[in-house]
Structures are given as C-alpha cells and as structure tokens.
Short mmCIF file of C-alpha atoms in Angstrom, two decimals:
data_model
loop_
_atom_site.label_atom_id
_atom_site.label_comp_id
_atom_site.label_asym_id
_atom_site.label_seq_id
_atom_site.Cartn_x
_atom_site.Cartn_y
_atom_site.Cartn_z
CA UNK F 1 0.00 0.00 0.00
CA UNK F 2 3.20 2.35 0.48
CA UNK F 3 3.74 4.89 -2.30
CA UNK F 4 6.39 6.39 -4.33
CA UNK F 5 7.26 9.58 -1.86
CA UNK F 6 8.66 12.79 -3.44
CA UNK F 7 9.07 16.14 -2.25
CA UNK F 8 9.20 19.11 -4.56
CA UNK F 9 11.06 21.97 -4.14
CA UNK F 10 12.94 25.34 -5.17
CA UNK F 11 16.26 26.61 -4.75
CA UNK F 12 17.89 30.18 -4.94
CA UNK F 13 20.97 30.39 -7.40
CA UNK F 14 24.61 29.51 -6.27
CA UNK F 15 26.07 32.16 -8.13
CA UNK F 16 29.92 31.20 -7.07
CA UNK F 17 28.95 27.66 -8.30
CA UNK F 18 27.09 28.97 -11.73
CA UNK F 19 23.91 27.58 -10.62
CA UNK F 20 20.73 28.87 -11.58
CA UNK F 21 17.19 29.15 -10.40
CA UNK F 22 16.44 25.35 -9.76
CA UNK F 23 13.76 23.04 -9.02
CA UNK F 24 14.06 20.26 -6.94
CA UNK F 25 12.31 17.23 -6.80
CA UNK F 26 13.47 14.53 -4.32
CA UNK F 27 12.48 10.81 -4.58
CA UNK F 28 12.66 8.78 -1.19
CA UNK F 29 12.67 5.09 -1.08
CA UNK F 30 8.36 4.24 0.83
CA UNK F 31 10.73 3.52 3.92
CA UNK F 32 13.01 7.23 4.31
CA UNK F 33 12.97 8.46 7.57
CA UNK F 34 11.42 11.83 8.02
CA UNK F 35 8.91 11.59 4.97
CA UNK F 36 5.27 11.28 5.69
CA UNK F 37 4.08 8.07 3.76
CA UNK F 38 0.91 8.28 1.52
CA UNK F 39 -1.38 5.20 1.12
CA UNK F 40 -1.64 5.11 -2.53
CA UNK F 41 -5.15 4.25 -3.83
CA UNK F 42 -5.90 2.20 -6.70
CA UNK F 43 -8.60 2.86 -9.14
CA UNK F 44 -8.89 6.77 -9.02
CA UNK F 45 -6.16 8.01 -10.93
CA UNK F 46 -6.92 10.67 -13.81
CA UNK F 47 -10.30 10.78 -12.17
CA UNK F 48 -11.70 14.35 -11.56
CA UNK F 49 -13.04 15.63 -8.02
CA UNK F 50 -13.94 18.47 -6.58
CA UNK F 51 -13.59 18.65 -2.61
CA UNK F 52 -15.95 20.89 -0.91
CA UNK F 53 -14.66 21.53 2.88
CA UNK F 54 -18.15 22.62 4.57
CA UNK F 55 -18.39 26.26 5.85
CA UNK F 56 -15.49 28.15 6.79
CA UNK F 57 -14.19 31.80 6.91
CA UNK F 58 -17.06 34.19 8.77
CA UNK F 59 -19.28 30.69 8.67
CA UNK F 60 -17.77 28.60 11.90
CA UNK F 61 -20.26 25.63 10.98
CA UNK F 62 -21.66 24.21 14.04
CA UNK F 63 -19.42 24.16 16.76
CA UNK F 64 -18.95 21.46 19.84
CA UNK F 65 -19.30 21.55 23.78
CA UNK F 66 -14.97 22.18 23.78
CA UNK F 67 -15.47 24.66 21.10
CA UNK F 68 -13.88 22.88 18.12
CA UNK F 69 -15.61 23.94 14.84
CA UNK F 70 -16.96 22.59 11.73
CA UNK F 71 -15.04 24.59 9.72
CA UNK F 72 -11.61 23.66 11.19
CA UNK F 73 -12.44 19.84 11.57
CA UNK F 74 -14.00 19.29 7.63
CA UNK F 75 -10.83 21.90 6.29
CA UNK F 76 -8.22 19.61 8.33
CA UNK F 77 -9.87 16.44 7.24
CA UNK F 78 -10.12 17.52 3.41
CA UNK F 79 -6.68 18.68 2.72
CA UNK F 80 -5.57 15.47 4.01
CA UNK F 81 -7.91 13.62 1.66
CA UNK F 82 -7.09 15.91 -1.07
CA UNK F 83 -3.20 14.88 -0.41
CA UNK F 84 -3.87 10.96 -0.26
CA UNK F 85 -6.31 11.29 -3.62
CA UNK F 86 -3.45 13.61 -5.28
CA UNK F 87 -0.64 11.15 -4.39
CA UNK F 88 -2.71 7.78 -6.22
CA UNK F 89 -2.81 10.19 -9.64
CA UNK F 90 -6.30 11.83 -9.31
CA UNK F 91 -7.08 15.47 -10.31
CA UNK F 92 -8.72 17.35 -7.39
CA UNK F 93 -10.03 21.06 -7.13
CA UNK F 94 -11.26 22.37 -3.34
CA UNK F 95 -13.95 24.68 -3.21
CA UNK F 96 -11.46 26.19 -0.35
CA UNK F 97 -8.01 25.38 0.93
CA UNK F 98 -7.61 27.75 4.08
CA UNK F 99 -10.46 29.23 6.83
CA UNK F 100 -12.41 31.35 4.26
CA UNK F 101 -15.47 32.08 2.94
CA UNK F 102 -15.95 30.73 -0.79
CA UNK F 103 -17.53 33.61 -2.19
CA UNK F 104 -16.40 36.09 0.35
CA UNK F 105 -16.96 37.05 4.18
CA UNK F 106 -20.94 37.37 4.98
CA UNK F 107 -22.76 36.88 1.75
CA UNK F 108 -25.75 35.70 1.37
CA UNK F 109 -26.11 31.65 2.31
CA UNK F 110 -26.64 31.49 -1.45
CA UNK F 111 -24.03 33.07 -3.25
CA UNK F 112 -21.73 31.32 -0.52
CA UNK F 113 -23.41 27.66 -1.66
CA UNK F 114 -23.64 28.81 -5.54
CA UNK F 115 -20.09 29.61 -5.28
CA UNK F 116 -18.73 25.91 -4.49
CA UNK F 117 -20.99 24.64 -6.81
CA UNK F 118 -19.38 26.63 -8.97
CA UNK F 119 -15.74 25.14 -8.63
CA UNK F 120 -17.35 22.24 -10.05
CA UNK F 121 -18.83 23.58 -13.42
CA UNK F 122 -15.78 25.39 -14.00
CA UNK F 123 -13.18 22.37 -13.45
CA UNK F 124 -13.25 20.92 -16.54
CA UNK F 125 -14.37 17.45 -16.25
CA UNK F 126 -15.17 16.56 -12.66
CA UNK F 127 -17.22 13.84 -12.21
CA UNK F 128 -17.90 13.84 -8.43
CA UNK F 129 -18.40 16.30 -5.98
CA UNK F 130 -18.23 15.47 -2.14
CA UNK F 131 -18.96 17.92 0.13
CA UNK F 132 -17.45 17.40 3.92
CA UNK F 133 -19.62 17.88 7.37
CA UNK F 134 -19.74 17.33 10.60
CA UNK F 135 -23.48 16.96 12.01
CA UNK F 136 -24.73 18.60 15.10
CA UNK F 137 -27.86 18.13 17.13
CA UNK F 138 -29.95 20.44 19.92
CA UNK F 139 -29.39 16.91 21.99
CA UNK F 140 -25.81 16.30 22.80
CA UNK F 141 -26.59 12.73 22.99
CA UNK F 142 -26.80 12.49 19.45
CA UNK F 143 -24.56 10.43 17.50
CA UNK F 144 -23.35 8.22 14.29
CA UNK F 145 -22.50 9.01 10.81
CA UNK F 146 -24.41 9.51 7.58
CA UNK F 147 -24.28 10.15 4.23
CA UNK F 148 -26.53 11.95 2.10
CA UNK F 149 -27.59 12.38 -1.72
CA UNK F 150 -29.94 14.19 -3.61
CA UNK F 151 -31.45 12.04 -7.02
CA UNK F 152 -30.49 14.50 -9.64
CA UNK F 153 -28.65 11.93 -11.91
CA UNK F 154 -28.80 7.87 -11.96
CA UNK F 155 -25.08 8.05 -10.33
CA UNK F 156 -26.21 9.98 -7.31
CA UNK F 157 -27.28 7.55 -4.77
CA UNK F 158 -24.42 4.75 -5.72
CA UNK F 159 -22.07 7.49 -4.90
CA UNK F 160 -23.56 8.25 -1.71
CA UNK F 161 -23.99 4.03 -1.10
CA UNK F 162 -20.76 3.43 -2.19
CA UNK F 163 -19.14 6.38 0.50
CA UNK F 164 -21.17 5.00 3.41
CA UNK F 165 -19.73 1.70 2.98
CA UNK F 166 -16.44 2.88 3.20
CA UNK F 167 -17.03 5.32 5.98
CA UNK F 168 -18.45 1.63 7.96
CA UNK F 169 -15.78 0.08 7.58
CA UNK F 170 -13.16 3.77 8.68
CA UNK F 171 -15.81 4.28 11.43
CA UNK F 172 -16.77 0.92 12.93
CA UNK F 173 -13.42 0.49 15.05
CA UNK F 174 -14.27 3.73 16.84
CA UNK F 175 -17.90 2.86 17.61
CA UNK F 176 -19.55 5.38 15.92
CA UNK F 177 -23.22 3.98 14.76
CA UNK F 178 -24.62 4.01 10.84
CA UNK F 179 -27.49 5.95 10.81
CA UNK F 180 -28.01 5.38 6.71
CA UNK F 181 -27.68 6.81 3.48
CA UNK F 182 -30.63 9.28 2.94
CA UNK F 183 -32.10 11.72 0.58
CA UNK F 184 -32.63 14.82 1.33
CA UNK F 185 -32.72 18.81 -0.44
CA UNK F 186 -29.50 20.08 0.10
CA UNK F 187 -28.68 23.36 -1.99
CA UNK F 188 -24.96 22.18 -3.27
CA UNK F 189 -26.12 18.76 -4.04
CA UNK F 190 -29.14 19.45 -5.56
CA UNK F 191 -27.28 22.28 -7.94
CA UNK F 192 -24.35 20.60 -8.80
CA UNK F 193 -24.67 18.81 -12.40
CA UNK F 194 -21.87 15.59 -11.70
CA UNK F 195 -23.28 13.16 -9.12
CA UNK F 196 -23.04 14.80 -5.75
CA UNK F 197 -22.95 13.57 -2.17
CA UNK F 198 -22.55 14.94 1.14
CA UNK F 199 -20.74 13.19 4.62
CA UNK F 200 -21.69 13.73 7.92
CA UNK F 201 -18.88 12.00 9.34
CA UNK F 202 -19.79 12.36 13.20
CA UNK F 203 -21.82 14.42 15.35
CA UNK F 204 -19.74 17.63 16.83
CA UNK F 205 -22.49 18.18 18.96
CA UNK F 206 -21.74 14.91 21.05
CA UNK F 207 -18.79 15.21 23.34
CA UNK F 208 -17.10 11.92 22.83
CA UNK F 209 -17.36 12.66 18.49
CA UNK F 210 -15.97 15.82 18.71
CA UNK F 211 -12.62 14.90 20.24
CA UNK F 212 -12.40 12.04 17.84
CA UNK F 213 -13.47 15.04 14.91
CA UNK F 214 -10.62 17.02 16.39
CA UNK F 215 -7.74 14.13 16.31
CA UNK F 216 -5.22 14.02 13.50
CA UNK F 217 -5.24 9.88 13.29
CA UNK F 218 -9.07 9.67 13.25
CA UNK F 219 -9.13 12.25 10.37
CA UNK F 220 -6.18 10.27 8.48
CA UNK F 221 -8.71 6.88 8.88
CA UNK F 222 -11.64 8.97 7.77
CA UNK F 223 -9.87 10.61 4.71
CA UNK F 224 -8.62 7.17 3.29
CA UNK F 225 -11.94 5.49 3.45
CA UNK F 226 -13.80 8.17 1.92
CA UNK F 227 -10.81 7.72 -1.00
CA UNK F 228 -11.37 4.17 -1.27
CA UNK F 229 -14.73 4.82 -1.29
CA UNK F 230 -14.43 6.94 -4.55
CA UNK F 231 -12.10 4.29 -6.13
CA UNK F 232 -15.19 2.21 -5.34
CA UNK F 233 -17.44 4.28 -7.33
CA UNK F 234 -15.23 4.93 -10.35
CA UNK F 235 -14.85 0.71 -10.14
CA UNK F 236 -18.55 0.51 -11.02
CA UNK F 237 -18.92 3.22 -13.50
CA UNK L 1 -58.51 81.99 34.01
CA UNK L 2 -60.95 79.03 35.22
CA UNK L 3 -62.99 79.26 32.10
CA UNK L 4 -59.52 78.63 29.97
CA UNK L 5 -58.66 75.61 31.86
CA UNK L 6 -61.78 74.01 31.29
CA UNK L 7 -61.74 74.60 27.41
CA UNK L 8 -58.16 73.19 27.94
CA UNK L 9 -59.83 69.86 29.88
CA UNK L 10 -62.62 69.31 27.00
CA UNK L 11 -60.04 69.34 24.36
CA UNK L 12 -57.78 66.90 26.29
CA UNK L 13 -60.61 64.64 26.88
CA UNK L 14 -61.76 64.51 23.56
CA UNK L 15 -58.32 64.06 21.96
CA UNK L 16 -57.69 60.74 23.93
CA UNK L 17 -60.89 59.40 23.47
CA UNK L 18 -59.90 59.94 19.79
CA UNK L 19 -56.37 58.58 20.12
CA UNK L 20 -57.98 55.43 21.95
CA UNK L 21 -60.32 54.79 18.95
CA UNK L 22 -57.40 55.45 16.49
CA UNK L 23 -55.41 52.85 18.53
CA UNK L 24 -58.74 50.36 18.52
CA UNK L 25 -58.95 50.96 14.76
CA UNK L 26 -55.10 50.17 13.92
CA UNK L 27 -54.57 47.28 16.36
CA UNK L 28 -58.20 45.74 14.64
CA UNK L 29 -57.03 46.16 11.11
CA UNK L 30 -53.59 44.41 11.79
CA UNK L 31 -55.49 41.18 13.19
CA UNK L 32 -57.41 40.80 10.41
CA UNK L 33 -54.45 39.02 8.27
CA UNK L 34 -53.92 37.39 11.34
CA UNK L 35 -50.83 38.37 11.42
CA UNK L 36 -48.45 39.22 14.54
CA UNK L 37 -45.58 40.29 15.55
CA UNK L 38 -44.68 38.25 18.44
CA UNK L 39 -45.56 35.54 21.08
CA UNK L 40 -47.48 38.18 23.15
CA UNK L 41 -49.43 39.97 21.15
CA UNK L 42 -50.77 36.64 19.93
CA UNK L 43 -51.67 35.56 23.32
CA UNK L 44 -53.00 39.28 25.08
CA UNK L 45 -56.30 38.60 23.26
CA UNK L 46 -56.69 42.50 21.78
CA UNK L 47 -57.83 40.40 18.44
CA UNK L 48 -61.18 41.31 17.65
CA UNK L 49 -63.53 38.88 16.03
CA UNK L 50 -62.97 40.14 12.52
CA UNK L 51 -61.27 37.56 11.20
CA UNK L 52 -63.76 36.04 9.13
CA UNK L 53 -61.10 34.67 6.20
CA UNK L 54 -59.58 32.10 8.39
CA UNK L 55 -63.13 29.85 8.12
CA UNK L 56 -62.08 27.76 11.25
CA UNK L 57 -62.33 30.89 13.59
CA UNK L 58 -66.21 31.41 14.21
CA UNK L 59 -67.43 27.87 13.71
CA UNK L 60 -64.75 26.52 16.13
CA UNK L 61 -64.68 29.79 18.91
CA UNK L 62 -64.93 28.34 22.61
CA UNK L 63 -63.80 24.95 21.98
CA UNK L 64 -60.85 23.21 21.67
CA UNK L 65 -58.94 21.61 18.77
CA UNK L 66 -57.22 18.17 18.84
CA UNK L 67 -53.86 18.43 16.76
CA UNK L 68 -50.67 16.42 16.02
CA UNK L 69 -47.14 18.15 16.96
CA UNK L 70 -44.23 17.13 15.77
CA UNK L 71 -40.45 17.06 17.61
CA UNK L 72 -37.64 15.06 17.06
CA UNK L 73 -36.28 11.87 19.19
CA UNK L 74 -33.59 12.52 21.39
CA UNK L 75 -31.57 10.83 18.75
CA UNK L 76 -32.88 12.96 16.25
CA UNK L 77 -33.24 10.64 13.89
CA UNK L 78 -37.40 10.32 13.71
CA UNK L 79 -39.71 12.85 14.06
CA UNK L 80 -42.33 11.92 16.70
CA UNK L 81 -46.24 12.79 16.80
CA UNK L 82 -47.82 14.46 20.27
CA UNK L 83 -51.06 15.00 20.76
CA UNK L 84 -52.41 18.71 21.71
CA UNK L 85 -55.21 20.28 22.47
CA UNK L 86 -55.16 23.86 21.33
CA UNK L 87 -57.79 26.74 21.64
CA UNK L 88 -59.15 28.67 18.21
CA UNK L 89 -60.74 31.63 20.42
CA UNK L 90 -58.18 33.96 20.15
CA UNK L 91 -56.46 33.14 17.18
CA UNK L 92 -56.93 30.42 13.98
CA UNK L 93 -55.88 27.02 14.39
CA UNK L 94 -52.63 27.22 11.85
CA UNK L 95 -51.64 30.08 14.49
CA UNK L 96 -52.25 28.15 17.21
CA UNK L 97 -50.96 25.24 16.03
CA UNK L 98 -47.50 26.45 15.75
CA UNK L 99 -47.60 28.82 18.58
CA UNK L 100 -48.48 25.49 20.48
CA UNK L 101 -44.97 23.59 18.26
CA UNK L 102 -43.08 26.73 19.39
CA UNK L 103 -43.82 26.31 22.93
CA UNK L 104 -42.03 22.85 23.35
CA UNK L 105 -42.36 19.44 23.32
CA UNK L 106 -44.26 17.85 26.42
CA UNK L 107 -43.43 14.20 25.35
CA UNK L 108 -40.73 11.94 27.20
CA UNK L 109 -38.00 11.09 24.71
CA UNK L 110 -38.35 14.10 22.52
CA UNK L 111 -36.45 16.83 22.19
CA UNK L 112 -36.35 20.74 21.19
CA UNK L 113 -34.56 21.81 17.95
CA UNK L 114 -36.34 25.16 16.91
CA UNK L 115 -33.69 27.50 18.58
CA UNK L 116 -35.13 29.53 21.72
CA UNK L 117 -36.55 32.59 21.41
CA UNK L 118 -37.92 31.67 17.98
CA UNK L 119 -41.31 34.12 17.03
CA UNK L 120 -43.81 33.14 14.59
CA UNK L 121 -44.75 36.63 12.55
CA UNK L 122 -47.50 35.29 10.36
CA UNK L 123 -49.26 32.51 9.08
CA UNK L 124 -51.16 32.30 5.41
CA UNK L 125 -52.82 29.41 3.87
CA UNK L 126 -54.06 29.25 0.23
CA UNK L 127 -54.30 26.91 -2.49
CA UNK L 128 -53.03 24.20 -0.39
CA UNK L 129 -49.94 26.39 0.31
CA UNK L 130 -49.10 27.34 3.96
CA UNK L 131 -46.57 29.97 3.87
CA UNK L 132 -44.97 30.69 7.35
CA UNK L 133 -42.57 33.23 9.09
CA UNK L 134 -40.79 33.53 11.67
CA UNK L 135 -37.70 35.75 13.53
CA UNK L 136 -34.48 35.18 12.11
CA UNK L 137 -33.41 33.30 15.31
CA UNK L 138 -34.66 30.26 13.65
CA UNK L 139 -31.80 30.09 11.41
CA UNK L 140 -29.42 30.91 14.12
CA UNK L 141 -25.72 29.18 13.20
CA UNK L 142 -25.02 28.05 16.50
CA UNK L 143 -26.76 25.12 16.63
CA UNK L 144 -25.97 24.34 12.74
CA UNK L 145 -25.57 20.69 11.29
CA UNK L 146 -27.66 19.29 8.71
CA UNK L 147 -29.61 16.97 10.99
CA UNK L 148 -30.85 20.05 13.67
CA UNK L 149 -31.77 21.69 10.31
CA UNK L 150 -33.83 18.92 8.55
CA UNK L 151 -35.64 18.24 12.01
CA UNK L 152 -36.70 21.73 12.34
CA UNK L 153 -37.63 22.32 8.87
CA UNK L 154 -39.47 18.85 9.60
CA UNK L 155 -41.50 20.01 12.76
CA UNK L 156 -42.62 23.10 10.98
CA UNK L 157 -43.80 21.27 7.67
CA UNK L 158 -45.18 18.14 9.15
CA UNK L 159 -47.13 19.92 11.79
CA UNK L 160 -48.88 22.18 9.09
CA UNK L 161 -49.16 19.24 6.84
CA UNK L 162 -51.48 17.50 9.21
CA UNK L 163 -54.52 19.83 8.32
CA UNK L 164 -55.56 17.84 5.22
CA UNK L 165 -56.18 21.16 2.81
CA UNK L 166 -52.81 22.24 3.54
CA UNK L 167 -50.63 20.06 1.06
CA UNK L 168 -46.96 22.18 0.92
CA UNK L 169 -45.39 24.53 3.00
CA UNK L 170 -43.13 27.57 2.25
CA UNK L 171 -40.73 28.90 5.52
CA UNK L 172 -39.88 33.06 5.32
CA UNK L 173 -37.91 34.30 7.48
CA UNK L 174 -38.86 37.83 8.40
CA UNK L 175 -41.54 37.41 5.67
CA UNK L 176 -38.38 36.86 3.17
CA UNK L 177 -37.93 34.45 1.06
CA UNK L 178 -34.56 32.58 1.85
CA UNK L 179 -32.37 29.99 0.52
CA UNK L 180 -31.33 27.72 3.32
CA UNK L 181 -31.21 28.14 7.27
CA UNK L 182 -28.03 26.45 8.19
CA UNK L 183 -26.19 26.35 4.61
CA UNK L 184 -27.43 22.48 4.31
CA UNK L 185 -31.45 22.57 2.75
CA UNK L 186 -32.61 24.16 -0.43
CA UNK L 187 -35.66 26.04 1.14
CA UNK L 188 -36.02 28.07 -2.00
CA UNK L 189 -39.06 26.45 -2.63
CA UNK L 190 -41.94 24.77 -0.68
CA UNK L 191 -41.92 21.24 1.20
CA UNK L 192 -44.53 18.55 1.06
CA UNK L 193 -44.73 16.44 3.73
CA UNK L 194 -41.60 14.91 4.79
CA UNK L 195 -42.80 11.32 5.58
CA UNK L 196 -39.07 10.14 5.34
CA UNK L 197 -38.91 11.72 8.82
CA UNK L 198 -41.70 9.98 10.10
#
C-alpha cells in the first residue's frame, strides 16, 4: 500500500557555483525516515473531483461543547484527503483550501453555496463532488454518521452508497453507529450537475465525536476510506 | 382663568378618546391578516372577532382543537407525533398550532430543535400552500448541522401538513424568502410532507 514519496522543491541560485534558479524534486525510497508516507489508492487516478470543505471563513459551521468547529475539523480532514487522492494520480479542485469564505466574508447563504458549486462547473471534467460535514444536534446525545444524496442523476445515490460503505468500515473500530444513506434537499447537491454527495462523518455536537473530529489519526482513517470509497465508485462506472 | 382651563380639559378629553379609537382601529385592522408580531401579542387577546377569512375561527370559537405536533427523538433521527389540544378563540388554528410547536415538546424522549426565542410573525394558507414566518433566530448558526436543520424544517412542515387542505409549505424568514437556514437545505421552494422523517 506504500507509495512512491517525493518532495518538490525550489532553490535560490549559487552564483559562485554557476547555478541557476532550480527546481528540486526529491524521490525517497516508501521507507526514508522523516517523509510522511501516503497510502496510494488504486482505481482513481486521472479521475476528476472536486472537494468541498463545509463552511469556513465568517461561517464557523456548528461548533462542539470544547469549542472545536466545523469549519476547522472538515478543512483539516479535506486537505488530508485531497493529499492521499493527489498522491494515487487523481485530479482534485477544493472549493477552499484555508479558513475562508468561498464567495467572500458574509454573503448571502446562497451566493456562498452557488459559489462551491461553482468550482465544479468550472473544473473541466469533474465527475464527483463530495462535500465534507460534521453533524450537530440540539441533543448532545446524538450520535453516528451519515451520508446523504440528492437524485439529480442515476449516479447519485451509488455514490452516496458506495461512501457509506467505506465510511463503515473507517468508522466501525471507533464505535460510531450508521445511521443510513438518505435523501434529502440540500442546496450544493441538488445544484451541482456531476453526481453529488454529502458526509456527515460524526456528530460535533456529542462530546465523545468531537474529540475524535478534532484528532489528527481519526481524520487520516476517515480521509482514506472516503478515498477508497471513490475508487469504489469509479470501479462501477 | 378658570374658564380657559376648562376649554383646555374638554379638548384633552376629547383628543384621547380619539387617540384610543385610532389605537382600537389600527390594532383591529392588523389582526385581520392574522398576522403578529410576536408571542405576546398573539396571546394578550386584543384580536377582535374580525377575522372572518380564516373559516375555522367562528365555527370553532370556545372549543378546543385536537392536533398532532411534531419534535424530534432525542436521537434525532425520527420525528415523533404528540397530541395537543389547542384553543381557536383567540387566534386560527394554523396560528395556534405552531404557537403550540413553538412552545415545546411535552413528550418523554423528545427533544427541542427550533432554537429559543424563535417568534412566529404570520401565518397564510391558500391553495393548499401554507406559507410561514418567523424571527431570524430560527436560522441561528449556533446550533448548525444538517440533521438540527432537517428536524426543524421537519417540525414546521409536518405539523402544518397534518390539516388535510394544507398540502406544501413555504418557511420566510422575516416574511423573506430565503435559501437555506443552516447552509445544508434548499428552502427556495416549498416542502410537502416529509414522511421520510416519520
């Protein structure tokens, strides 16, 4: 499962040495000290997604009983996604890659959601968009994971099936219940043209969920089974 | 001197018994759409029987209606029916109904979602389409997530949907029209009944 790592990066002339402007690109043997190892997916490379990281910038999302926020927890958990997807050889496009707004601070809710539908349109050729979440709840005691799509195309709800399994199978060893794939109206799903889906990956609301949300090694877990889950999906197509 | 303060004294009197009637006249005219603009209003029963366009008002005045509420499980996965009795005297039973939602749940095992503090402004049902407003606090971002925002959206449209002529619901905020409450729904249009919830 251990990929190719490389490192790319830039260095400033060595005049003395007539050396130029260069670029550097290292290549480490999977076992190098130091270098963060990728799992390398199969079965999504020079497949087109676009990663929408929910909320963010004057939007906090819903936020948790310690204070961690939506915003922090889905940007965290989709840039390391976005890494593990880029490293097995897909093409991926993020409605956002730091704590900001999409369309801009305090817009209206629907030039904000129009606006990461829009990443997808305008990348040519994207044939899935996920959207990241956490869920929250007026009861704290509220917990579990879903996934959601809106029928739109014939693809939708396969996409949406074949996430949740994945997501089972991440979730499962830290006892977070299924509670389903379901359908429901959601703006970015239901205006996006490519099959769409949307995770709710654990309640933030429920003290025990939100630590997990907040921990680096839960979010790695969670981030490779949602990309297996899309090699899944491009398996059936 | 004497005879000047007495002129003074009719005038006075005369001017507030016209400002009361001007008062009585405005406060009349604003019931009549049934509309309010908060909790209190609602309840202080200044409404006049005027309302004639909401037909449930006169034929139903001094007794009681039997209605189904619904709030969410404390799982918030289901939306669960409660019975209520509410009263059509001072106000119509689409009012009353979600005055009665917007006072709380009184079932073990459910739970509030609508955020606190939530008013209802007005209530209009034609054409099968009930189309609802209330203060902006029920889109407050605090208590986000898609599931808080499905079950409240839920409450509102299954609770309206239970009257048989009203088939689809529309949800203003401050009598706006608005795209989503928590950045999850599309509530650009009107809802049918969400049995999915049920």
């Amino acid at each position: 499962l251990l990929g190719p790592c490389y490192q790319v990066t830039t260095a400033d002339p060595e005049r003395r040495k007539g050396k130029p402007y260069r670029l550097v690109i290292d290549v480490y043997p999977p076992d190098a000290k130091g270098m963060q190892v990728l799992p390398l997916i199969e079965g999504v490379r020079n497949h087109t997604i676009v990663l929408d990281a929910g909320h963010g910038g004057s939007d906090t999302g819903a936020v948790g009983p310690q204070g961690i926020t939506e915003a922090s927890v889905t940007l965290s958990l989709t840039k390391k996604l976005q890494k593990i997807l880029e490293a097995s050889g897909a093409h991926i496009a993020m409605t956002r890659t730091t704590d900001v707004d999409v369309y801009g601070p305090y817009a209206s809710d629907q030039q904000e959601l129009q606006a990461r539908v829009d990443v997808g349109s305008r990348t040519p050729g994207t044939e899935v968009f996920l959207c990241i979440h956490c869920n929250a709840f007026s009861n704290p005691n509220a917990r579990g994971m879903e996934t959601y799509f809106y029928p739109k195309t014939a693809q939708d709800e396969r996409l949406a099936t074949d996430l949740h399994d994945a997501l089972i199978q991440a979730e499962s060893p830290y006892g977070i219940p299924d509670r389903g794939v379901k359908e429901a109206r959601f703006y970015v799903m239901r205006h996006s043209v490519m099959p769409a889906s949307l995770v709710e990956i654990a309640f933030i609301t429920n003290p025990a969920e939100e630590q997990l949300l907040n921990d680096g090694k839960f979010q790695e877990d969670i981030a490779l089974g949602l990309a297996k889950g899309l090699a899944k999906f491009f398996s059936g197509q | 001197v004497k005879q000047f303060t007495k002129f003074h004294k009719t005038i006075y009197s005369v001017s507030v018994f016209l400002l009361c009637f001007l008062i009585l006249c405005v406060s009349g005219c604003g019931n009549t759409r049934s509309s309010l603009d908060n909790h209190e209003e609602a309840t202080s029963g200044i409404e006049t029987q005027t309302g004639t366009k909401d037909q449930a008002i006169s034929k139903t005045a001094g007794s009681s209606v039997e209605i189904k509420l619904y709030y969410p499980d404390a799982d918030g996965r289901k939306l669960v029916a409660e019975k209520r009795s509410i009263n059509t005297d001072q106000e119509d039973k689409y009012t009353a109904s979600m005055h009665a939602l917007l006072s709380g749940t009184r079932k073990k095992g459910s739970v509030n979602v609508i955020p606190a503090g939530t008013n209802l402004q007005s209530i209009d049902v034609s054409n099968g389409l009930a189309t609802v407003s209330f203060s902006k606090d029920l889109g407050r971002k605090t208590t986000g997530g898609s599931t808080s925002e499905k079950m409240i959206v839920g409450s509102i449209v299954n609770t309206l949907t239970e009257f048989p002529e009203v088939k689809r619901v529309r949800i203003l905020i401050n009598h706006k029209s608005i795209d989503t409450l928590n950045g999850h729904m599309d509530l650009s249009e009107p809802f049918s009944r969400m049995s999915e919830l049920l």
